[in-house]
Coordinates of C-alpha atoms (C1' of nucleotides) in Angstrom, one line a residue:
Chain A
M1 CA -14.2 -55.3 3.1
A2 CA -14.9 -57.5 0.1
T3 CA -18.5 -56.4 0.5
S4 CA -17.4 -52.8 0.3
R5 CA -15.8 -53.3 -3.0
K6 CA -18.8 -55.1 -4.3
A7 CA -21.1 -52.3 -3.2
A8 CA -18.8 -49.7 -4.7
L9 CA -19.1 -51.4 -8.0
S10 CA -22.9 -51.3 -8.1
E11 CA -23.1 -47.5 -8.0
R12 CA -24.7 -45.4 -10.6
P13 CA -27.2 -47.5 -12.4
A14 CA -28.7 -45.8 -15.4
A15 CA -32.3 -47.0 -15.7
P16 CA -34.9 -46.0 -13.1
A17 CA -36.1 -49.3 -11.9
G18 CA -38.9 -50.3 -14.2
R19 CA -38.7 -54.0 -14.5
R20 CA -37.0 -56.7 -12.6
P21 CA -35.5 -59.5 -14.7
P22 CA -35.7 -62.6 -12.4
G23 CA -32.4 -64.0 -11.2
R24 CA -30.5 -60.8 -12.0
T25 CA -29.3 -58.4 -9.3
A26 CA -31.4 -55.4 -9.9
P27 CA -29.0 -52.4 -9.6
K28 CA -31.2 -49.8 -8.0
A29 CA -34.6 -51.2 -7.2
R30 CA -35.9 -52.1 -3.8
L31 CA -33.3 -53.7 -1.6
S32 CA -33.8 -55.5 1.6
P33 CA -33.2 -53.2 4.6
A34 CA -30.1 -55.0 5.6
E35 CA -28.6 -54.8 2.1
R36 CA -29.4 -51.1 1.7
E37 CA -28.1 -50.3 5.2
R38 CA -24.8 -52.0 4.4
Q39 CA -24.6 -50.2 1.1
I40 CA -25.1 -46.8 2.7
I41 CA -22.5 -47.5 5.4
D42 CA -20.0 -48.6 2.8
G43 CA -20.7 -45.6 0.7
A44 CA -20.5 -43.3 3.7
I45 CA -17.1 -44.7 4.7
A46 CA -15.8 -43.9 1.2
Y47 CA -17.5 -40.5 1.0
F48 CA -16.7 -39.2 4.4
S49 CA -13.1 -40.5 4.4
E50 CA -12.7 -38.5 1.2
V51 CA -14.3 -35.1 2.1
G52 CA -14.6 -35.3 5.9
F53 CA -17.7 -35.5 8.0
S54 CA -18.8 -32.0 7.0
G55 CA -19.7 -33.6 3.6
Q56 CA -23.3 -33.2 2.6
T57 CA -25.9 -36.0 2.8
R58 CA -27.2 -35.0 -0.6
E59 CA -23.9 -35.6 -2.2
L60 CA -23.5 -38.9 -0.4
S61 CA -26.9 -40.1 -1.6
K62 CA -26.1 -39.0 -5.1
R63 CA -23.0 -41.2 -5.1
L64 CA -25.1 -44.1 -3.8
G65 CA -27.6 -43.6 -6.5
I66 CA -30.4 -43.0 -4.1
T67 CA -32.4 -40.0 -2.9
Q68 CA -31.3 -38.1 0.1
P69 CA -34.4 -38.6 2.3
L70 CA -33.9 -42.4 2.0
L71 CA -30.8 -42.0 4.2
Y72 CA -33.1 -40.9 7.0
R73 CA -35.2 -44.1 6.8
Y74 CA -32.1 -46.0 7.8
F75 CA -30.4 -43.5 10.1
S76 CA -32.2 -41.1 12.3
S77 CA -29.8 -38.3 11.7
K78 CA -26.5 -37.6 10.0
Q79 CA -24.7 -37.9 13.3
A80 CA -26.1 -41.4 13.8
L81 CA -24.8 -42.4 10.4
I82 CA -21.4 -40.9 11.2
E83 CA -21.2 -42.9 14.5
R84 CA -22.1 -46.0 12.6
V85 CA -19.2 -45.3 10.2
Y86 CA -16.8 -44.9 13.2
Q87 CA -17.9 -48.1 14.7
T88 CA -17.7 -50.1 11.5
V89 CA -14.2 -48.8 10.7
F90 CA -12.6 -49.0 14.1
E91 CA -14.1 -52.3 15.4
G92 CA -14.1 -54.0 12.0
R93 CA -10.5 -54.1 11.2
W94 CA -8.8 -55.2 14.4
N95 CA -7.6 -58.8 14.4
P96 CA -7.2 -60.4 17.9
A97 CA -4.9 -63.0 16.3
W98 CA -2.2 -60.3 16.2
V99 CA -1.7 -60.5 19.9
S100 CA -1.2 -64.3 19.7
L101 CA 1.2 -63.8 16.8
M102 CA 3.2 -61.4 18.9
R103 CA 3.4 -64.0 21.7
D104 CA 4.5 -66.9 19.5
R105 CA 8.0 -67.6 20.5
S106 CA 8.5 -70.3 17.9
I107 CA 9.1 -67.5 15.5
P108 CA 12.0 -65.1 16.0
L109 CA 10.8 -61.7 17.4
R110 CA 12.1 -59.8 14.4
E111 CA 10.0 -62.0 12.1
R112 CA 7.0 -61.6 14.3
L113 CA 7.2 -57.9 14.3
V114 CA 7.7 -57.8 10.5
E115 CA 4.7 -60.1 10.0
F116 CA 2.6 -58.0 12.4
Y117 CA 3.3 -54.8 10.6
R118 CA 2.6 -56.5 7.3
Q119 CA -0.8 -57.5 8.4
Y120 CA -1.6 -54.4 10.5
S121 CA -0.6 -52.1 7.7
A122 CA -2.8 -54.1 5.2
A123 CA -5.8 -53.6 7.5
T124 CA -5.4 -50.1 8.8
Y125 CA -2.7 -48.1 6.9
R126 CA -5.1 -47.4 4.1
P127 CA -6.5 -44.0 3.0
D128 CA -10.1 -44.6 4.2
W129 CA -9.1 -45.9 7.7
L130 CA -6.4 -43.3 8.2
R131 CA -8.5 -40.4 7.1
I132 CA -11.5 -41.5 9.3
Y133 CA -9.1 -42.1 12.1
L134 CA -7.7 -38.5 11.8
Y135 CA -11.1 -36.9 11.2
A136 CA -12.4 -38.7 14.3
G137 CA -9.5 -37.5 16.4
L138 CA -10.0 -33.9 15.4
S139 CA -13.7 -33.9 16.0
G140 CA -13.5 -35.5 19.4
P141 CA -10.9 -37.6 21.2
V142 CA -13.2 -40.3 22.7
L143 CA -13.0 -42.9 19.9
N144 CA -9.3 -42.5 19.3
Q145 CA -8.7 -42.7 23.0
R146 CA -10.6 -46.0 23.0
Y147 CA -8.6 -47.3 20.1
I148 CA -5.2 -46.2 21.5
N149 CA -6.1 -47.6 24.9
H150 CA -7.0 -50.9 23.3
I151 CA -3.6 -51.1 21.6
Q152 CA -1.9 -50.0 24.8
R153 CA -3.6 -52.6 26.9
E154 CA -3.8 -55.6 24.6
L155 CA -0.9 -55.4 22.3
L156 CA 1.9 -53.3 23.7
P157 CA 2.4 -55.1 27.0
V158 CA 2.9 -58.3 25.0
Y159 CA 5.2 -56.4 22.7
C160 CA 7.2 -55.3 25.8
R161 CA 7.5 -58.7 27.4
E162 CA 8.8 -60.1 24.1
V163 CA 11.4 -57.4 23.9
R164 CA 12.4 -58.2 27.5
H165 CA 12.8 -61.8 26.5
Y166 CA 14.7 -60.8 23.3
C167 CA 17.1 -58.7 25.4
G168 CA 17.6 -61.4 28.0
V169 CA 16.1 -59.3 30.9
E170 CA 13.0 -61.3 31.7
S171 CA 11.3 -60.2 34.9
P172 CA 8.0 -61.9 35.1
D173 CA 7.3 -60.4 38.5
L174 CA 7.9 -56.8 37.3
P175 CA 4.8 -55.5 35.7
V176 CA 5.3 -53.7 32.4
A177 CA 6.0 -50.1 33.2
E178 CA 4.8 -47.0 31.4
E179 CA 8.3 -46.3 30.3
E180 CA 8.4 -49.5 28.5
I181 CA 5.1 -48.9 26.8
E182 CA 6.3 -45.5 25.7
F183 CA 9.5 -47.1 24.5
V184 CA 7.7 -49.4 22.0
W185 CA 5.3 -46.6 21.0
S186 CA 8.3 -45.0 19.3
L187 CA 8.6 -47.9 16.9
H188 CA 4.9 -47.9 16.3
G189 CA 4.8 -44.1 15.8
G190 CA 7.5 -44.3 13.1
M191 CA 5.3 -46.7 11.1
F192 CA 2.2 -44.6 11.6
Y193 CA 3.8 -41.5 10.3
Y194 CA 5.1 -43.3 7.2
A195 CA 1.5 -44.2 6.5
V196 CA 0.3 -40.6 7.0
R197 CA 2.9 -39.3 4.7
Q198 CA 2.0 -41.9 2.1
H199 CA -1.8 -41.9 2.3
I200 CA -2.7 -38.6 3.6
Y201 CA 0.0 -36.3 2.3
L202 CA 0.3 -38.4 -0.8
L203 CA 4.0 -38.1 -0.9
P204 CA 6.0 -40.3 -3.3
M205 CA 7.6 -42.9 -1.0
R206 CA 10.9 -43.8 -2.3
V207 CA 11.5 -46.7 0.2
E208 CA 8.9 -49.4 0.1
F209 CA 6.9 -49.8 3.4
M210 CA 8.0 -53.3 4.2
R211 CA 11.6 -52.4 3.6
K212 CA 11.3 -49.5 5.9
V213 CA 9.6 -51.8 8.5
E214 CA 12.6 -54.2 8.4
T215 CA 15.1 -51.4 8.8
A216 CA 13.2 -49.8 11.6
I217 CA 12.7 -53.1 13.4
D218 CA 16.4 -54.0 13.0
N219 CA 17.4 -50.7 14.4
F220 CA 14.9 -50.9 17.2
L221 CA 16.0 -54.3 18.3
A222 CA 19.7 -53.6 18.0
G223 CA 19.2 -50.5 20.1
A224 CA 17.1 -52.4 22.6
R225 CA 19.8 -54.9 23.2
V226 CA 21.8 -52.0 24.6
T227 CA 19.2 -49.7 26.2
Y228 CA 16.4 -52.0 27.3
P229 CA 18.4 -53.7 30.1
R230 CA 19.4 -50.3 31.3
L231 CA 15.7 -49.3 31.3
I232 CA 14.6 -52.4 33.2
A233 CA 17.4 -51.9 35.7
S234 CA 16.3 -48.3 36.4
L235 CA 12.8 -49.6 36.9
H236 CA 14.0 -52.3 39.2
G237 CA 15.9 -49.8 41.1
A238 CA 12.9 -47.5 41.5
A239 CA 10.3 -50.2 41.9
A240 CA 12.1 -53.0 43.8
A241 CA 13.4 -50.9 46.6
P242 CA 10.0 -50.4 48.3
A243 CA 9.2 -54.0 47.4
A244 CA 12.3 -55.2 49.1
R245 CA 11.4 -53.1 52.1
R246 CA 8.0 -54.8 52.2
R247 CA 9.6 -58.2 52.0
R248 CA 11.6 -57.6 55.3
Chain B
M1 CA -8.8 -8.5 -1.9
A2 CA -8.1 -5.0 -3.0
T3 CA -9.3 -3.7 0.3
S4 CA -7.1 -6.1 2.3
R5 CA -4.1 -5.2 0.2
K6 CA -4.7 -1.6 0.7
A7 CA -5.2 -2.0 4.4
A8 CA -2.0 -3.9 4.6
L9 CA -0.1 -1.2 2.8
S10 CA -1.3 1.6 5.1
E11 CA 0.8 0.2 7.8
R12 CA 1.0 3.2 10.0
P13 CA 3.1 3.3 13.1
A14 CA 0.4 1.1 14.5
A15 CA -0.3 1.5 18.2
P16 CA -2.3 4.7 18.1
A17 CA -2.7 4.1 21.8
G18 CA -2.9 7.8 22.6
R19 CA -6.7 8.2 22.2
R20 CA -8.2 6.1 25.0
P21 CA -11.0 7.3 27.3
P22 CA -9.4 7.9 30.6
G23 CA -9.9 5.2 33.1
R24 CA -11.7 2.9 30.7
T25 CA -10.3 0.4 28.3
A26 CA -12.3 0.9 25.1
P27 CA -13.0 -2.7 24.1
K28 CA -14.3 -2.3 20.6
A29 CA -12.9 0.9 19.2
R30 CA -11.5 1.4 15.7
L31 CA -8.2 -0.3 15.2
S32 CA -5.6 0.3 12.6
P33 CA -5.9 -2.1 9.7
A34 CA -2.7 -3.8 10.6
E35 CA -3.8 -4.3 14.2
R36 CA -7.2 -5.6 13.3
E37 CA -5.9 -7.9 10.6
R38 CA -3.5 -9.4 13.1
Q39 CA -6.2 -9.8 15.6
I40 CA -8.4 -11.6 13.1
I41 CA -5.7 -13.9 12.1
D42 CA -4.8 -14.8 15.6
G43 CA -8.4 -15.4 16.5
A44 CA -8.9 -17.5 13.3
I45 CA -5.9 -19.7 14.2
A46 CA -7.4 -20.3 17.7
Y47 CA -10.9 -20.8 16.4
F48 CA -10.2 -23.0 13.3
S49 CA -7.7 -25.1 15.2
E50 CA -10.5 -25.8 17.7
V51 CA -13.5 -26.5 15.4
G52 CA -11.9 -27.1 12.0
F53 CA -12.1 -25.1 8.9
S54 CA -15.8 -25.7 8.5
G55 CA -16.3 -23.4 11.5
Q56 CA -18.6 -20.4 10.7
T57 CA -17.4 -16.9 10.2
R58 CA -20.2 -15.7 12.4
E59 CA -19.0 -17.6 15.3
L60 CA -15.4 -16.5 14.7
S61 CA -16.5 -12.8 14.5
K62 CA -18.4 -13.2 17.7
R63 CA -15.4 -14.5 19.5
L64 CA -13.4 -11.6 18.2
G65 CA -16.0 -9.2 19.4
I66 CA -16.6 -7.8 16.0
T67 CA -19.4 -8.2 13.4
Q68 CA -19.2 -10.8 10.7
P69 CA -19.1 -8.5 7.7
L70 CA -16.0 -6.8 9.0
L71 CA -14.1 -10.0 8.3
Y72 CA -14.8 -9.4 4.7
R73 CA -13.2 -6.0 4.8
Y74 CA -9.9 -7.7 5.6
F75 CA -10.2 -10.9 3.7
S76 CA -12.0 -11.2 0.4
S77 CA -13.4 -14.6 1.3
K78 CA -13.4 -17.2 4.0
Q79 CA -10.9 -19.2 1.9
A80 CA -8.5 -16.3 1.8
L81 CA -8.6 -16.1 5.5
I82 CA -8.0 -19.8 5.8
E83 CA -5.0 -19.6 3.5
R84 CA -3.6 -16.8 5.6
V85 CA -4.0 -19.0 8.7
Y86 CA -2.1 -21.8 7.0
Q87 CA 0.7 -19.5 5.9
T88 CA 1.1 -17.9 9.3
V89 CA 1.2 -21.1 11.2
F90 CA 3.5 -23.0 8.8
E91 CA 5.9 -20.4 7.9
G92 CA 5.9 -18.6 11.2
R93 CA 7.2 -21.4 13.5
W94 CA 10.2 -22.8 11.6
N95 CA 13.6 -21.8 13.0
P96 CA 16.5 -22.0 10.5
A97 CA 18.9 -22.2 13.4
W98 CA 17.8 -25.8 14.0
V99 CA 19.8 -26.8 11.0
S100 CA 22.9 -25.1 12.3
L101 CA 22.4 -26.6 15.7
M102 CA 22.2 -30.1 14.1
R103 CA 25.5 -29.5 12.4
D104 CA 27.4 -28.2 15.4
R105 CA 29.9 -30.9 16.2
S106 CA 31.2 -29.1 19.2
I107 CA 28.2 -30.7 21.0
P108 CA 27.7 -34.4 21.2
L109 CA 25.1 -35.7 18.7
R110 CA 22.9 -37.0 21.4
E111 CA 22.7 -33.6 23.1
R112 CA 22.1 -31.9 19.8
L113 CA 19.1 -34.2 19.1
V114 CA 17.7 -33.7 22.5
E115 CA 18.0 -29.9 22.2
F116 CA 16.5 -30.0 18.8
Y117 CA 13.4 -31.8 20.0
R118 CA 13.2 -29.6 23.0
Q119 CA 13.0 -26.5 20.7
Y120 CA 11.0 -28.1 17.9
S121 CA 8.4 -29.5 20.2
A122 CA 8.0 -26.1 21.9
A123 CA 7.3 -24.5 18.6
T124 CA 5.2 -27.1 16.8
Y125 CA 4.0 -29.8 19.1
R126 CA 1.1 -27.7 20.4
P127 CA -2.6 -28.1 20.0
D128 CA -3.1 -25.3 17.5
W129 CA -0.2 -26.2 15.3
L130 CA -0.9 -29.9 15.3
R131 CA -4.6 -29.5 14.7
I132 CA -4.1 -27.0 11.8
Y133 CA -1.4 -29.3 10.4
L134 CA -3.8 -32.3 10.4
Y135 CA -6.8 -30.3 9.2
A136 CA -4.7 -29.0 6.4
G137 CA -3.4 -32.4 5.4
L138 CA -7.0 -33.8 5.3
S139 CA -8.3 -31.0 3.1
G140 CA -5.5 -31.1 0.6
P141 CA -2.0 -32.4 0.6
V142 CA -0.2 -29.5 -1.0
L143 CA 0.8 -27.5 2.1
N144 CA 1.8 -30.5 4.1
Q145 CA 3.8 -31.8 1.2
R146 CA 5.7 -28.5 1.1
Y147 CA 6.3 -28.7 4.8
I148 CA 7.5 -32.3 4.8
N149 CA 9.7 -31.6 1.7
H150 CA 11.2 -28.7 3.6
I151 CA 12.2 -30.9 6.5
Q152 CA 13.3 -33.6 4.2
R153 CA 15.6 -31.4 2.2
E154 CA 16.9 -29.0 4.8
L155 CA 17.0 -30.9 8.0
L156 CA 17.1 -34.6 7.5
P157 CA 20.2 -34.8 5.2
V158 CA 22.1 -33.0 7.9
Y159 CA 20.7 -35.3 10.4
C160 CA 21.9 -38.3 8.3
R161 CA 25.4 -37.0 7.8
E162 CA 25.7 -36.5 11.6
V163 CA 24.5 -40.0 12.2
R164 CA 27.1 -41.2 9.7
H165 CA 29.8 -39.3 11.6
Y166 CA 28.5 -40.7 14.9
C167 CA 28.7 -44.2 13.6
G168 CA 32.1 -43.7 12.1
V169 CA 31.0 -44.3 8.5
E170 CA 31.6 -40.9 7.0
S171 CA 31.4 -41.0 3.2
P172 CA 31.4 -37.4 2.1
D173 CA 31.3 -38.5 -1.6
L174 CA 28.2 -40.7 -1.1
P175 CA 25.1 -38.5 -1.3
V176 CA 22.5 -39.1 1.4
A177 CA 20.3 -41.9 0.2
E178 CA 16.5 -42.2 0.4
E179 CA 17.0 -45.2 2.7
E180 CA 18.9 -43.0 5.2
I181 CA 16.3 -40.3 5.1
E182 CA 13.6 -42.9 5.7
F183 CA 15.7 -44.3 8.5
V184 CA 15.8 -41.0 10.5
W185 CA 12.1 -40.4 9.7
S186 CA 11.4 -43.3 12.1
L187 CA 12.8 -41.4 15.0
H188 CA 10.9 -38.2 14.0
G189 CA 7.7 -40.1 13.5
G190 CA 7.9 -41.5 17.0
M191 CA 8.0 -38.0 18.4
F192 CA 5.2 -36.8 16.2
Y193 CA 2.9 -39.6 17.3
Y194 CA 3.6 -38.8 20.9
A195 CA 2.5 -35.3 20.3
V196 CA -0.7 -36.4 18.5
R197 CA -1.6 -38.7 21.4
Q198 CA -1.0 -35.9 23.8
H199 CA -2.5 -32.9 22.1
I200 CA -5.1 -34.3 19.7
Y201 CA -6.3 -37.4 21.5
L202 CA -5.7 -35.8 24.9
L203 CA -4.5 -38.9 26.4
P204 CA -2.8 -38.8 29.8
M205 CA 0.9 -39.1 29.1
R206 CA 2.6 -41.0 31.9
V207 CA 6.1 -40.4 30.6
E208 CA 7.2 -36.8 30.2
F209 CA 8.0 -35.8 26.6
M210 CA 11.6 -34.9 27.2
R211 CA 12.2 -38.2 29.0
K212 CA 10.7 -40.0 26.1
V213 CA 12.9 -38.0 23.7
E214 CA 16.0 -39.1 25.6
T215 CA 15.0 -42.7 25.7
A216 CA 14.1 -42.7 22.0
I217 CA 17.3 -41.0 20.9
D218 CA 19.4 -43.3 23.1
N219 CA 17.8 -46.3 21.5
F220 CA 18.0 -44.8 18.0
L221 CA 21.7 -44.1 18.3
A222 CA 22.6 -47.4 20.0
G223 CA 20.9 -49.2 17.2
A224 CA 22.5 -47.0 14.5
R225 CA 25.9 -48.0 15.8
V226 CA 25.0 -51.5 14.7
T227 CA 22.7 -51.0 11.7
Y228 CA 23.8 -47.8 10.1
P229 CA 27.2 -49.1 8.9
R230 CA 25.4 -52.0 7.4
L231 CA 23.0 -49.7 5.7
I232 CA 25.8 -47.5 4.3
A233 CA 27.6 -50.6 3.1
S234 CA 24.6 -51.9 1.3
L235 CA 24.3 -48.5 -0.4
H236 CA 28.0 -48.5 -1.3
G237 CA 27.6 -51.9 -2.7
A238 CA 24.8 -50.8 -4.9
A239 CA 26.1 -47.3 -5.8
A240 CA 29.9 -47.7 -5.7
A241 CA 30.1 -50.7 -8.0
P242 CA 29.7 -48.6 -11.1
A243 CA 32.0 -46.0 -9.6
A244 CA 34.6 -48.6 -9.1
R245 CA 34.3 -49.7 -12.6
R246 CA 34.8 -46.1 -13.7
R247 CA 38.0 -45.9 -11.6
R248 CA 39.7 -48.6 -13.6
Chain C
dA1 C1' -14.9 23.5 16.4
dG2 C1' -16.2 21.4 11.7
dT3 C1' -15.0 18.3 7.8
dC4 C1' -13.8 14.2 5.7
dT5 C1' -12.3 9.5 5.2
dA6 C1' -12.0 5.0 6.4
dT7 C1' -13.6 1.7 9.9
dA8 C1' -17.4 -0.7 11.6
dT9 C1' -22.4 -2.0 11.8
dT10 C1' -27.2 -3.0 10.2
dA11 C1' -30.0 -5.3 7.2
dT12 C1' -30.4 -8.6 3.8
dC13 C1' -29.8 -11.7 -0.2
dG14 C1' -29.3 -16.2 -2.3
dC15 C1' -27.9 -20.5 -1.7
dT16 C1' -27.0 -24.7 1.0
dT17 C1' -28.2 -28.1 4.3
dG18 C1' -30.3 -31.3 7.6
dC19 C1' -34.6 -33.1 7.9
dT20 C1' -39.8 -34.2 7.3
dA21 C1' -44.5 -35.3 5.3
dA22 C1' -47.0 -36.8 1.7
dA23 C1' -47.1 -39.4 -2.6
dT24 C1' -45.6 -43.4 -5.4
dA25 C1' -44.5 -47.9 -6.7
dA26 C1' -42.4 -52.5 -6.0
dA27 C1' -42.9 -56.9 -3.5
dC28 C1' -45.9 -60.1 -1.3
dA29 C1' -50.2 -62.6 0.5
dA30 C1' -55.0 -63.7 -0.2
Chain D
dT1 C1' -56.6 -60.5 -9.7
dT2 C1' -57.0 -57.4 -5.4
dG3 C1' -55.3 -55.6 -1.1
dT4 C1' -51.6 -54.7 2.1
dT5 C1' -47.1 -53.6 3.3
dT6 C1' -43.1 -50.9 2.9
dA7 C1' -39.1 -49.3 0.2
dT8 C1' -38.4 -45.2 -2.3
dT9 C1' -39.3 -40.7 -4.4
dT10 C1' -41.2 -35.9 -4.8
dA11 C1' -41.7 -31.7 -2.8
dG12 C1' -40.6 -28.5 0.6
dC13 C1' -39.6 -26.2 5.1
dA14 C1' -36.7 -23.8 8.5
dA15 C1' -32.4 -22.7 9.9
dG16 C1' -27.7 -21.8 8.8
dC17 C1' -24.2 -20.0 6.0
dG18 C1' -21.0 -17.0 3.0
dA19 C1' -21.2 -12.8 1.1
dT20 C1' -22.8 -7.7 -0.3
dA21 C1' -24.8 -3.1 -0.2
dA22 C1' -26.3 0.6 2.4
dT23 C1' -25.7 3.1 6.5
dA24 C1' -23.6 5.0 10.6
dT25 C1' -19.7 6.7 13.3
dA26 C1' -15.0 7.0 15.2
dG27 C1' -11.0 9.5 14.7
dA28 C1' -7.5 12.4 12.1
dC29 C1' -6.8 16.8 10.0
dT30 C1' -7.4 21.7 9.0

DNA sequence: AGTCTATATTATCGCTTGCTAAATAAACAA
DNA sequence: TTGTTTATTTAGCAAGCGATAATATAGACT
């Protein structure tokens, strides 16, 4: 990400590379393939997130300060570049430490959730990520399915077990049910839609994000104290009956 | 443009249905301008919601069973057609009765909310609406801003006052604050994201929508009983202090 | 029927777009 | 220096696209 900023700054050099002062980063001249590739990907993320994937390769190359055929030396087709953009954005911004954070019972659950959304929003609730995420979803569900499934398998079950613990209804033997996953999706969805309103619809947000996060988490947890035990009980009733039968 | 206006004006009793070759449904015959226009718009909604607004007019006309130049007899440009699609989708599916429903205290608030989401989801949480809504937001924020502002001004303040009533903290003099609006957005956002996962990402939803709605509303209201009075109190503290001074 | 008007089609223009081949020039090795 | 390599540019094709003018024809009216 720091690299993306750096690359963005080095756009639009004036002089057509004539000489190369030693020790100075030449703005436009020959770059090493790795460097150039990186620059193209970063530029493509910025460009496509702005105009969508129907944006033209000529305009992209113009913004990069290179000619359009050069793109095809590094990517065999526009589609190949697009898929590289997807991959970079989706796989590059997930932090596995978030799962550990969520599991860390030395911190009150409320604070864990607040801290998680602070970090998660800093990584993904940004215009480029959100726009590419939505463009991707509209052009084909596969990548978003993978992303959602990742969250649903890695993060949310932990989330659920911690909410169980918080509500005093720990059932280590009872696997996390779909109803529970869906239950915590509600909280997550509220945050996501805030980000969409802010960064995609560009609405003036009159309540700061972290303040909203705290309010939403407080309400979620206060409600969970009441409704989560009921939810677990209904699952026990439905799931434990056959299990009990098996036990006999 | 002139042609499309003119065509729209000559809105004859439509359905000329009398002149049909006996025993054979004429597939491609001349239609009245109103009929043809309607057909094009409906086809455009289906087509663009599927492939996005960069879809080609030739392919659209093919699906409609007409030739491509005919589109230009009814719409001066592709952009004009697109804007007509926006207008039809966004303005055509909002039901003002939802506001009255939300205000109807002869029904318990929980049931009002459930019923609202039953109706609202039937109208808007559908692939075509959601896709056009997202495509629109990505190509420019104006229309979505208008839609969100509509919800935010017409529906959510009512929503908030009913939640106040539910939580026993009615303050008719205290205008609905931004914090309260944002508070109820959380609930709404959770529903929206469910719809996106279902209809855009095409994920297998293992908890039925209305069941999720009930769980989410129950949790929202149970939490509100605890947190909403605190929220209102903090607003009173901030807003009523000057008012109290005035009272003296 | 025959006439006329507006609907619909055929043919095509001009521009854009993804992509490629050949030419150019910067870096490097001898 | 000279030669080799390869990053980069110049030039351009072929298909696709929005849009228009000219032409044909369905259907209403007398």
